[in-house]
JSON list of C-alpha atoms in Angstrom, two decimals:
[
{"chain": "A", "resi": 1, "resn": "UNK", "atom": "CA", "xyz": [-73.11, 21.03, 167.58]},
{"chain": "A", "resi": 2, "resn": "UNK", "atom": "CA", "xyz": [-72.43, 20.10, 163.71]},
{"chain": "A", "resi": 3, "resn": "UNK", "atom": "CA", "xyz": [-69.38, 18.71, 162.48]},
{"chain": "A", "resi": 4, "resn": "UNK", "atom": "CA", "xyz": [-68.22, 19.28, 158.95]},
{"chain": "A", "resi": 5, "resn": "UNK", "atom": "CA", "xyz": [-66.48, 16.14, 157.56]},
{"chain": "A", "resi": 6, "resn": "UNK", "atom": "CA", "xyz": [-64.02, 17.33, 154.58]},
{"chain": "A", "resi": 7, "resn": "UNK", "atom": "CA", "xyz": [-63.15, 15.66, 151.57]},
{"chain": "A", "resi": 8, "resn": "UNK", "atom": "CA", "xyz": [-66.46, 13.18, 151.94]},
{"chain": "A", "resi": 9, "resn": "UNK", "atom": "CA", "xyz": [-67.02, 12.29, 149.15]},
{"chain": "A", "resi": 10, "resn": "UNK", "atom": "CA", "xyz": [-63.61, 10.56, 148.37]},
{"chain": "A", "resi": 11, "resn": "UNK", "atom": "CA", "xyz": [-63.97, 8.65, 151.41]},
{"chain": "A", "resi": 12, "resn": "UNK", "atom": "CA", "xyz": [-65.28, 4.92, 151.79]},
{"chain": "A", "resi": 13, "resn": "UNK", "atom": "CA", "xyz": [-68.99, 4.90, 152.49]},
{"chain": "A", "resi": 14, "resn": "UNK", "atom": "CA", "xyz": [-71.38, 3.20, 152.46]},
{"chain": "A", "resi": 15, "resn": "UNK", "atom": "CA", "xyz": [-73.90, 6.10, 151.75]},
{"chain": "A", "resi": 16, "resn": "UNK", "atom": "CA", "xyz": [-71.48, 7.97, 148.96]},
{"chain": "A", "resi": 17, "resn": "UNK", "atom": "CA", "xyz": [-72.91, 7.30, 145.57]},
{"chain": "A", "resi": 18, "resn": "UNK", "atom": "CA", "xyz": [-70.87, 7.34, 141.72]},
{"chain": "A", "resi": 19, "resn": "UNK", "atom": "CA", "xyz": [-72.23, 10.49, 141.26]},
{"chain": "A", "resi": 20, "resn": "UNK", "atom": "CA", "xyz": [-70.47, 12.10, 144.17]},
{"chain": "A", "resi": 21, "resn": "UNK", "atom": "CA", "xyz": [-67.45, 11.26, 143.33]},
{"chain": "A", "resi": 22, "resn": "UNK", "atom": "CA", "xyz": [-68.01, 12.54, 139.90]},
{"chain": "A", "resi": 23, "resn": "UNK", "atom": "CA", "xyz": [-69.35, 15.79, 141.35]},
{"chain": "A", "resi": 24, "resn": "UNK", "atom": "CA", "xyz": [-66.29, 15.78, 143.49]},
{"chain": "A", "resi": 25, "resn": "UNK", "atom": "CA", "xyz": [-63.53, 15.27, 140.83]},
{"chain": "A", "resi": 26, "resn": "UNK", "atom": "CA", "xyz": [-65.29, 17.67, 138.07]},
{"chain": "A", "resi": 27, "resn": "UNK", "atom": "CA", "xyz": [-65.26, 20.07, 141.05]},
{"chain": "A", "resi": 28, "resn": "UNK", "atom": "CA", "xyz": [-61.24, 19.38, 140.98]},
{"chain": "A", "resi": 29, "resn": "UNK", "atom": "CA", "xyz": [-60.87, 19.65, 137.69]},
{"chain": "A", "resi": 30, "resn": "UNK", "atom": "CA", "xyz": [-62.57, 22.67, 137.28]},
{"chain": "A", "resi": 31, "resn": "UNK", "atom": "CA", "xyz": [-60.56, 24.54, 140.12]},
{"chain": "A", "resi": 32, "resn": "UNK", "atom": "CA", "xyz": [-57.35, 23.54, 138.63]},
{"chain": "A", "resi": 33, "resn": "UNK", "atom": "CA", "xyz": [-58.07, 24.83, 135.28]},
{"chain": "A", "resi": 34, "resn": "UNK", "atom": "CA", "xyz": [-59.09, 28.28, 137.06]},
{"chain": "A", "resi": 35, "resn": "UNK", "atom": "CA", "xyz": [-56.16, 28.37, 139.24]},
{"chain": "A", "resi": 36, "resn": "UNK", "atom": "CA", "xyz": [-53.86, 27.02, 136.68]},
{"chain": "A", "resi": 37, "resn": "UNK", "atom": "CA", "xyz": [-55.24, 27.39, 133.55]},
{"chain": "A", "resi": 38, "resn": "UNK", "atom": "CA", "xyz": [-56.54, 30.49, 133.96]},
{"chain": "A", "resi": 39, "resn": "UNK", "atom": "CA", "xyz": [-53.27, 32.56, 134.48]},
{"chain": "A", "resi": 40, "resn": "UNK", "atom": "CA", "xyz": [-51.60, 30.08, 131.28]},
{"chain": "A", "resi": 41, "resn": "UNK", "atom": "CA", "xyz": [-54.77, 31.08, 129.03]},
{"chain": "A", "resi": 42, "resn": "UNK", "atom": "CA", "xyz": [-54.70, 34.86, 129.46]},
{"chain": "A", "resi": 43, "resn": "UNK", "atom": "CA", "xyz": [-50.47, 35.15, 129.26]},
{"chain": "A", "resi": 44, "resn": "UNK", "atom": "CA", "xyz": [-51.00, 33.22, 125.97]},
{"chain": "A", "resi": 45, "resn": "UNK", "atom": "CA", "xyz": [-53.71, 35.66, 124.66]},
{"chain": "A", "resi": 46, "resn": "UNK", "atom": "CA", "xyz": [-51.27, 38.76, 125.77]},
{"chain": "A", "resi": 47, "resn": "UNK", "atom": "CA", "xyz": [-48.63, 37.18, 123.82]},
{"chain": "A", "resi": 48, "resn": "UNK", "atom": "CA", "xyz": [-50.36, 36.64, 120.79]},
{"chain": "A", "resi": 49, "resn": "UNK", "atom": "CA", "xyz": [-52.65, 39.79, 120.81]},
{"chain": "A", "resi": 50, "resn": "UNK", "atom": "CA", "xyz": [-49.00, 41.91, 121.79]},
{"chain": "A", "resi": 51, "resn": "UNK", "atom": "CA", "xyz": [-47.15, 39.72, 118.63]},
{"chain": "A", "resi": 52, "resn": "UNK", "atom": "CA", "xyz": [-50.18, 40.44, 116.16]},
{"chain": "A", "resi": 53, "resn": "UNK", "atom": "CA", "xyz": [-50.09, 44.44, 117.17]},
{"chain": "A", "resi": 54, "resn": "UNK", "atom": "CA", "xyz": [-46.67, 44.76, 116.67]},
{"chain": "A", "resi": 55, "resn": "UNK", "atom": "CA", "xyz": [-46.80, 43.02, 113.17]},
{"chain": "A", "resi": 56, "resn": "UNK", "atom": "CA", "xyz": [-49.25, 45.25, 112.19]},
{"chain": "A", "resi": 57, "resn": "UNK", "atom": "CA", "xyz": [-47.41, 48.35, 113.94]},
{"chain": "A", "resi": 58, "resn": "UNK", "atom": "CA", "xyz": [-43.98, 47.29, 111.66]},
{"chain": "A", "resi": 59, "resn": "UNK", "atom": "CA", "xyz": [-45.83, 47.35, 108.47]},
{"chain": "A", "resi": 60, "resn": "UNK", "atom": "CA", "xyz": [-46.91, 50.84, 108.77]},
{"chain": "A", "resi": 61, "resn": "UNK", "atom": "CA", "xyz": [-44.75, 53.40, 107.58]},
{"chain": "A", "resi": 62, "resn": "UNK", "atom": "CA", "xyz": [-45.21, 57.17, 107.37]},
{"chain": "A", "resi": 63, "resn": "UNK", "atom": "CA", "xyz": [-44.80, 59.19, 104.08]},
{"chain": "A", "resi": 64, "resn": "UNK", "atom": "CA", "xyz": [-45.26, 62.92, 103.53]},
{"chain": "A", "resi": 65, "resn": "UNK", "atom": "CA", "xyz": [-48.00, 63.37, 100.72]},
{"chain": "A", "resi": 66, "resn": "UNK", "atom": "CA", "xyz": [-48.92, 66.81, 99.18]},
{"chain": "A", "resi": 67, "resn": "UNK", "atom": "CA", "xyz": [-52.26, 68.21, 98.90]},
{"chain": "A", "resi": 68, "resn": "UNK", "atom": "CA", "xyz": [-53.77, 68.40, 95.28]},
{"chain": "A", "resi": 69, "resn": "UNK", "atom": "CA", "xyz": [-56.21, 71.12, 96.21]},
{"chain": "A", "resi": 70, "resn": "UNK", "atom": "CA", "xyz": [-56.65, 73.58, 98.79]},
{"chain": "A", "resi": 71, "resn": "UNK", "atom": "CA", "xyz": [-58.59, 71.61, 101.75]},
{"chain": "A", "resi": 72, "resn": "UNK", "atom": "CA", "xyz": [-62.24, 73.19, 103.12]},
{"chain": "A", "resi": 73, "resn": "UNK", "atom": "CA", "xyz": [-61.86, 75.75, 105.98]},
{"chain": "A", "resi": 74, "resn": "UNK", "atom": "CA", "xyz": [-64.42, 73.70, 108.28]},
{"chain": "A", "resi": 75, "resn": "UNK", "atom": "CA", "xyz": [-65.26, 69.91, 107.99]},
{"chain": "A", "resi": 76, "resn": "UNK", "atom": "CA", "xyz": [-68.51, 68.76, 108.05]},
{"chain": "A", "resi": 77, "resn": "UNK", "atom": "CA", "xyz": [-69.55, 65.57, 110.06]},
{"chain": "A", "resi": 78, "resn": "UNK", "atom": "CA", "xyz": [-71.82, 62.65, 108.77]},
{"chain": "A", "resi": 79, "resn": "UNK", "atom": "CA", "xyz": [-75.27, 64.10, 110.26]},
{"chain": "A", "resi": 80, "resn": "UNK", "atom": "CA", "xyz": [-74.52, 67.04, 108.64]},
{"chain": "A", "resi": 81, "resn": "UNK", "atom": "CA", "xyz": [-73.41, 69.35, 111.53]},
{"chain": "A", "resi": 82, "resn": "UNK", "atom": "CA", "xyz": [-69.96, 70.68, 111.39]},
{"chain": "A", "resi": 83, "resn": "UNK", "atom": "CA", "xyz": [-66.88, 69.41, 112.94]},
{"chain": "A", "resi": 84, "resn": "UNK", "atom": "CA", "xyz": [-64.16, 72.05, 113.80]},
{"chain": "A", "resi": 85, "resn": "UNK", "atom": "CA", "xyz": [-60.55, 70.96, 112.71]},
{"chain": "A", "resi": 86, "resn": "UNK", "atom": "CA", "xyz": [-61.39, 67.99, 111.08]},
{"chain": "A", "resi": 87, "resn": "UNK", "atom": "CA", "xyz": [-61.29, 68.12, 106.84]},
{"chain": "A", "resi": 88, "resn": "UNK", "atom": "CA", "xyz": [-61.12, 65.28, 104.34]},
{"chain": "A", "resi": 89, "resn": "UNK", "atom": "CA", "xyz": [-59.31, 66.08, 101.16]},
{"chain": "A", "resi": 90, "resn": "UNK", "atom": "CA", "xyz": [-57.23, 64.36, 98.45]},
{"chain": "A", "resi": 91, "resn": "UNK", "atom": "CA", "xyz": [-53.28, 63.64, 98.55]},
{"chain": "A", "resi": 92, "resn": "UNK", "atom": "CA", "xyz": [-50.92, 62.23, 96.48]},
{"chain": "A", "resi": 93, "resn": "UNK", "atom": "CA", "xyz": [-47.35, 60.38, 97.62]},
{"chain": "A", "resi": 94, "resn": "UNK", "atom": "CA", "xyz": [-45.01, 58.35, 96.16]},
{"chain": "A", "resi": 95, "resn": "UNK", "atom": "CA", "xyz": [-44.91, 54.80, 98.03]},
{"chain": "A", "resi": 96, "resn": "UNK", "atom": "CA", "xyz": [-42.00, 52.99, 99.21]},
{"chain": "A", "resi": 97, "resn": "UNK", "atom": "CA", "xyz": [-42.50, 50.62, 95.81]},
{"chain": "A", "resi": 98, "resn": "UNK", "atom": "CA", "xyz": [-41.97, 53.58, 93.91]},
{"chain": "A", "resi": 99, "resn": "UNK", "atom": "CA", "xyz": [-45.50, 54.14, 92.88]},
{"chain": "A", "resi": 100, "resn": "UNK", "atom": "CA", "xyz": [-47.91, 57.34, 92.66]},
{"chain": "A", "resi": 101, "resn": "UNK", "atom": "CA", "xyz": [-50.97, 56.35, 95.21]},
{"chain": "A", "resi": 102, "resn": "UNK", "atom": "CA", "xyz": [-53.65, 58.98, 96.12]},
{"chain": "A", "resi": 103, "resn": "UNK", "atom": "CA", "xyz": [-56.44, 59.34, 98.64]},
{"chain": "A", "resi": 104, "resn": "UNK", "atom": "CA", "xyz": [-58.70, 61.02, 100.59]},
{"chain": "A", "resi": 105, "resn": "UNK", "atom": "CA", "xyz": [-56.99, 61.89, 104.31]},
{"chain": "A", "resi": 106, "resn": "UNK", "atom": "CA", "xyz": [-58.13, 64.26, 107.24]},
{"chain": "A", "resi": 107, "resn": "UNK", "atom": "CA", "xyz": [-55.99, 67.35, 107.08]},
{"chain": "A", "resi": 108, "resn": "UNK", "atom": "CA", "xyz": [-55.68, 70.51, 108.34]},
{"chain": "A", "resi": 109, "resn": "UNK", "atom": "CA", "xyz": [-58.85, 73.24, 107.54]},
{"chain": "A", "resi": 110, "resn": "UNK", "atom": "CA", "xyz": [-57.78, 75.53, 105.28]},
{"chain": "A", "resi": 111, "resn": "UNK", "atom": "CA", "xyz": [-54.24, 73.73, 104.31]},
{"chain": "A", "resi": 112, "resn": "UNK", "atom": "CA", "xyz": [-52.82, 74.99, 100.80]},
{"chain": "A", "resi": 113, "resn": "UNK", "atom": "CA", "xyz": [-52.70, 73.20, 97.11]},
{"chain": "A", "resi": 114, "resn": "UNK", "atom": "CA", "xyz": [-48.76, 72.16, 97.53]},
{"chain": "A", "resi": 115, "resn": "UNK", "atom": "CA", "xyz": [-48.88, 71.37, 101.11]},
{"chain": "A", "resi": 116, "resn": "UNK", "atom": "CA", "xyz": [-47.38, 68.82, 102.42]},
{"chain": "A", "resi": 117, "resn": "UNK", "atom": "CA", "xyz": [-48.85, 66.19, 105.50]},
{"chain": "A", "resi": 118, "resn": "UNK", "atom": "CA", "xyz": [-47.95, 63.27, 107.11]},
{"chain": "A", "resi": 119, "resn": "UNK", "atom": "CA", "xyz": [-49.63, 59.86, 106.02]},
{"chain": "A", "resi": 120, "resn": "UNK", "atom": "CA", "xyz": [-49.57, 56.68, 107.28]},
{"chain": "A", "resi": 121, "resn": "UNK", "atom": "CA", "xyz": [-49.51, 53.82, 104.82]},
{"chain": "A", "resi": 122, "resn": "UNK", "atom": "CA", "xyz": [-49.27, 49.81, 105.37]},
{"chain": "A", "resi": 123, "resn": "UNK", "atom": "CA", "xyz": [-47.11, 47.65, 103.74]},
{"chain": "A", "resi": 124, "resn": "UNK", "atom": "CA", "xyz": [-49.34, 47.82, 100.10]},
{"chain": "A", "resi": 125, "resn": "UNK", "atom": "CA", "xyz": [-49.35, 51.29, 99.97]},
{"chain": "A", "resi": 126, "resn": "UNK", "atom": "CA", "xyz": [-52.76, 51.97, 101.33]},
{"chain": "A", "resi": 127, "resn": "UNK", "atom": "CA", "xyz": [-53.43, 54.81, 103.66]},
{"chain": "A", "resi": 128, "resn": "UNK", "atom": "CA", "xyz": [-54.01, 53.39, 107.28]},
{"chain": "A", "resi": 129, "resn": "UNK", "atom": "CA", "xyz": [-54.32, 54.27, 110.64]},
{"chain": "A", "resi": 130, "resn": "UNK", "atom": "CA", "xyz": [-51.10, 55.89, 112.82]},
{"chain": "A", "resi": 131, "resn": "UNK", "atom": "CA", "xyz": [-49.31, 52.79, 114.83]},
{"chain": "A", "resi": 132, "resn": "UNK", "atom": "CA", "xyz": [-50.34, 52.52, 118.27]},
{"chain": "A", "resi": 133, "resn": "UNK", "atom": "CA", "xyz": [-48.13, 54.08, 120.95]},
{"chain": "A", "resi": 134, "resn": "UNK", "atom": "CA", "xyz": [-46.54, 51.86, 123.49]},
{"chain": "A", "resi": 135, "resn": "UNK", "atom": "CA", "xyz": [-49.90, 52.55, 126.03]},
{"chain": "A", "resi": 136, "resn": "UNK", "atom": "CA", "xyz": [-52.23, 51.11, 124.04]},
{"chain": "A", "resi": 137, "resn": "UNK", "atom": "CA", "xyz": [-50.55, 48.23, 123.17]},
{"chain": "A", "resi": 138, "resn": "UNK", "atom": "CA", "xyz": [-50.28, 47.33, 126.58]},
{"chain": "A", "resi": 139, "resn": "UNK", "atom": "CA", "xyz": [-53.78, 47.83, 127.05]},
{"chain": "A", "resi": 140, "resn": "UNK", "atom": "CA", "xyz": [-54.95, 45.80, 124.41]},
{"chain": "A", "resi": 141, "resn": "UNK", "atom": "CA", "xyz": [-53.20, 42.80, 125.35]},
{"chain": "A", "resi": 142, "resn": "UNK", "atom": "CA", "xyz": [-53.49, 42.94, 128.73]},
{"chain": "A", "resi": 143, "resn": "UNK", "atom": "CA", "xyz": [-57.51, 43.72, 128.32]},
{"chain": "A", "resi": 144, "resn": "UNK", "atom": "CA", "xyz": [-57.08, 40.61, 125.41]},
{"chain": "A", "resi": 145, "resn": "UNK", "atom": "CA", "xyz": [-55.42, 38.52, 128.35]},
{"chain": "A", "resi": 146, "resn": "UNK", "atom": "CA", "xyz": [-57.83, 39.23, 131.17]},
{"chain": "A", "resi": 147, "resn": "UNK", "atom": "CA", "xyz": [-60.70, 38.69, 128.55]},
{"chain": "A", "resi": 148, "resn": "UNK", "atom": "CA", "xyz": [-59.30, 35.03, 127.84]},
{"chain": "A", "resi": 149, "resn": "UNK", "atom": "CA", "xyz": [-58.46, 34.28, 131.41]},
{"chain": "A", "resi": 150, "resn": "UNK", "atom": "CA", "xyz": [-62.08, 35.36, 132.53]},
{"chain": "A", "resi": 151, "resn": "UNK", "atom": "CA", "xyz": [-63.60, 33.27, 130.12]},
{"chain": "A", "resi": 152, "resn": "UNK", "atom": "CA", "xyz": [-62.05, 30.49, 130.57]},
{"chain": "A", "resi": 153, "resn": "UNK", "atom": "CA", "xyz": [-62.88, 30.44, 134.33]},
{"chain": "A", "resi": 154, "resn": "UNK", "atom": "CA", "xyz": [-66.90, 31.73, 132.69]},
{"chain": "A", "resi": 155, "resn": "UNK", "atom": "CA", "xyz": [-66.51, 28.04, 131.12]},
{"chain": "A", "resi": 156, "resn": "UNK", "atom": "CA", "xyz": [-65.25, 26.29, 133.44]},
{"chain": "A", "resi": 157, "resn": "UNK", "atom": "CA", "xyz": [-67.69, 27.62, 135.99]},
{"chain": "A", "resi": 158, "resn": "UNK", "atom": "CA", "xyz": [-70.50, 27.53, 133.86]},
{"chain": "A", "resi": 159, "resn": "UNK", "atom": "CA", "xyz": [-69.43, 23.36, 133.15]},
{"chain": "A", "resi": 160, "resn": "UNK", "atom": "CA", "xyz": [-69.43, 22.65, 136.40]},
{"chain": "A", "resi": 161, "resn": "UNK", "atom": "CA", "xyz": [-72.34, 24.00, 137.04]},
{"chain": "A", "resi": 162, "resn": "UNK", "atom": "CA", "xyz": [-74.40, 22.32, 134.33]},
{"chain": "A", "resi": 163, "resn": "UNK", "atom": "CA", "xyz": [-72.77, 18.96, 135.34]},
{"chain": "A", "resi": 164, "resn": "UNK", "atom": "CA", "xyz": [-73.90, 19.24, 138.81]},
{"chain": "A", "resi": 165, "resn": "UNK", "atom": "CA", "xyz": [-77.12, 19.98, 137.96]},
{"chain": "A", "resi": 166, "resn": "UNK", "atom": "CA", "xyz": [-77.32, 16.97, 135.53]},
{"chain": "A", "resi": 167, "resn": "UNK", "atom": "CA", "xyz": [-76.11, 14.91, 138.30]},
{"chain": "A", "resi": 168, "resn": "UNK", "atom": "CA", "xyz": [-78.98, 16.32, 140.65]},
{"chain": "A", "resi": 169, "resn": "UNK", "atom": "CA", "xyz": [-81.33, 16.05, 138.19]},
{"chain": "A", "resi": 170, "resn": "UNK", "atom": "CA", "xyz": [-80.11, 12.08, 137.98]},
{"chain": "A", "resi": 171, "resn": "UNK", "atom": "CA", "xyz": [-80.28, 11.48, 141.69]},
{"chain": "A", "resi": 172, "resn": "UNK", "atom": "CA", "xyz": [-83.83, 13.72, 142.11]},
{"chain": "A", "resi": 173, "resn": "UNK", "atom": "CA", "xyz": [-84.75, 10.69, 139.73]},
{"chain": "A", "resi": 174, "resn": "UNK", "atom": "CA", "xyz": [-83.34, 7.90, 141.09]},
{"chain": "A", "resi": 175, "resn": "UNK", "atom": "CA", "xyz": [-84.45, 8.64, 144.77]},
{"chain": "A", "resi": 176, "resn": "UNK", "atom": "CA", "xyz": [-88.26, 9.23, 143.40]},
{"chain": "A", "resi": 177, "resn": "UNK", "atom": "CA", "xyz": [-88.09, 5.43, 141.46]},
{"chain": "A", "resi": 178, "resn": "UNK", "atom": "CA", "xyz": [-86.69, 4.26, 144.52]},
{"chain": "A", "resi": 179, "resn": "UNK", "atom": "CA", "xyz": [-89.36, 6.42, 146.81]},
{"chain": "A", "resi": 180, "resn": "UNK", "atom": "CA", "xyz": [-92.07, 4.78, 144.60]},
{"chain": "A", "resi": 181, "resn": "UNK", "atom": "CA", "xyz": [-90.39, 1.10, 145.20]},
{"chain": "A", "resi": 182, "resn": "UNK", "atom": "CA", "xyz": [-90.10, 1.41, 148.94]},
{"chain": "A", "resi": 183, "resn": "UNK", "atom": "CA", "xyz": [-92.74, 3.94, 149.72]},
{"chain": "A", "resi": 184, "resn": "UNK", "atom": "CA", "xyz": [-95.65, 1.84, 149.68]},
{"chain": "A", "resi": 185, "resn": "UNK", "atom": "CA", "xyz": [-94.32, -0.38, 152.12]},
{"chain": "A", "resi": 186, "resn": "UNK", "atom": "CA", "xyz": [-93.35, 1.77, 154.73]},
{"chain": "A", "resi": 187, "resn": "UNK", "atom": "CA", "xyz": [-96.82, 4.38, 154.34]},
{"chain": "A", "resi": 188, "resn": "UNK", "atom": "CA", "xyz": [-99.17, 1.20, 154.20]},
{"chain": "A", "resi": 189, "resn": "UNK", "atom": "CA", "xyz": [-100.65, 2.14, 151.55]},
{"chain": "A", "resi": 190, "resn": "UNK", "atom": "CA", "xyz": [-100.43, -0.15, 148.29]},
{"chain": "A", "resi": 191, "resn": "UNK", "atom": "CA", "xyz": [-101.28, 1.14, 144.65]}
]
């Protein structure tokens, strides 16, 4: 019958070596930053990923701009094939300085000289990309969060493990310069 005996290594004995008890305490350490850290990492990542989206969200602002010529009937996509309902052509808008800015935006096919579309513009006037609906924020910062979280406990694992094997590495050696000490003696044979 064997008998597990917990928590070894932070007993007295006469057999536990230093390097136990270090492989028992970084074995602490690194479950507590899992357990605790873990959770405290990836809330902090959510927060800050979630503050920096909605920063950029509030500096986005929509303007109408009007088309300065009529816009293709059928786009065409980057290897050359076409790409129904998608058609780049150039707008102008007034900003919110006051300013005349123009660029090239995706449009309707086949949209009139005069007609008027929605862009989205950041705070210097430059066209940018629609703010992201309430769903994808969420699932940026929570993907952000579990990303941090996971490696943290990646590191902390991966520590652990590279300290333990240092440590077995260290004892491999010290039991073979002791082996080569005592071994002699006890085989018979003397080198």
């Amino acid at each position: 019958m064997r008998r597990t005996v917990r928590l070894w290594r932070w007993r007295r004995n006469p057999l536990r070596r230093r390097s136990d008890v270090v492989e028992a305490w970084a074995g602490l350490a690194a479950g507590l930053v899992i357990v605790a850290g873990a959770p405290l990492t990836g809330i902090a990542a959510a927060d800050s990923m979630h503050a920096t989206l909605a920063a950029q969200n509030d500096g986005r602002h929509q303007v109408s701009a009007v088309l300065e010529r009529d816009a293709p009937s059928s786009g065409s996509a980057p290897g050359g094939g076409s790409s129904p309902g998608v058609v780049r052509a150039p707008v102008r808008w007034t900003g919110h300085d006051g300013r005349t800015h123009s660029a090239h935006v995706v449009v309707a096919p086949g949209a009139g000289a005069g007609s008027r579309t929605p862009v989205w513009t950041d705070g210097r006037g430059r066209v940018t990309e629609p703010p992201l609906d309430r769903l994808e924020t969420t699932v940026q910062t929570d993907v952000m969060g579990a990303a941090a979280a996971g490696g943290l406990c990646v590191a902390a694992l991966v520590t652990h493990r590279g300290l333990r094997a240092g440590l077995d590495l260290r004892r491999s050696h010290r039991w073979q310069q002791e082996w080569a000490r005592v071994g002699p003696r006890w085989s018979g044979r003397h080198a």
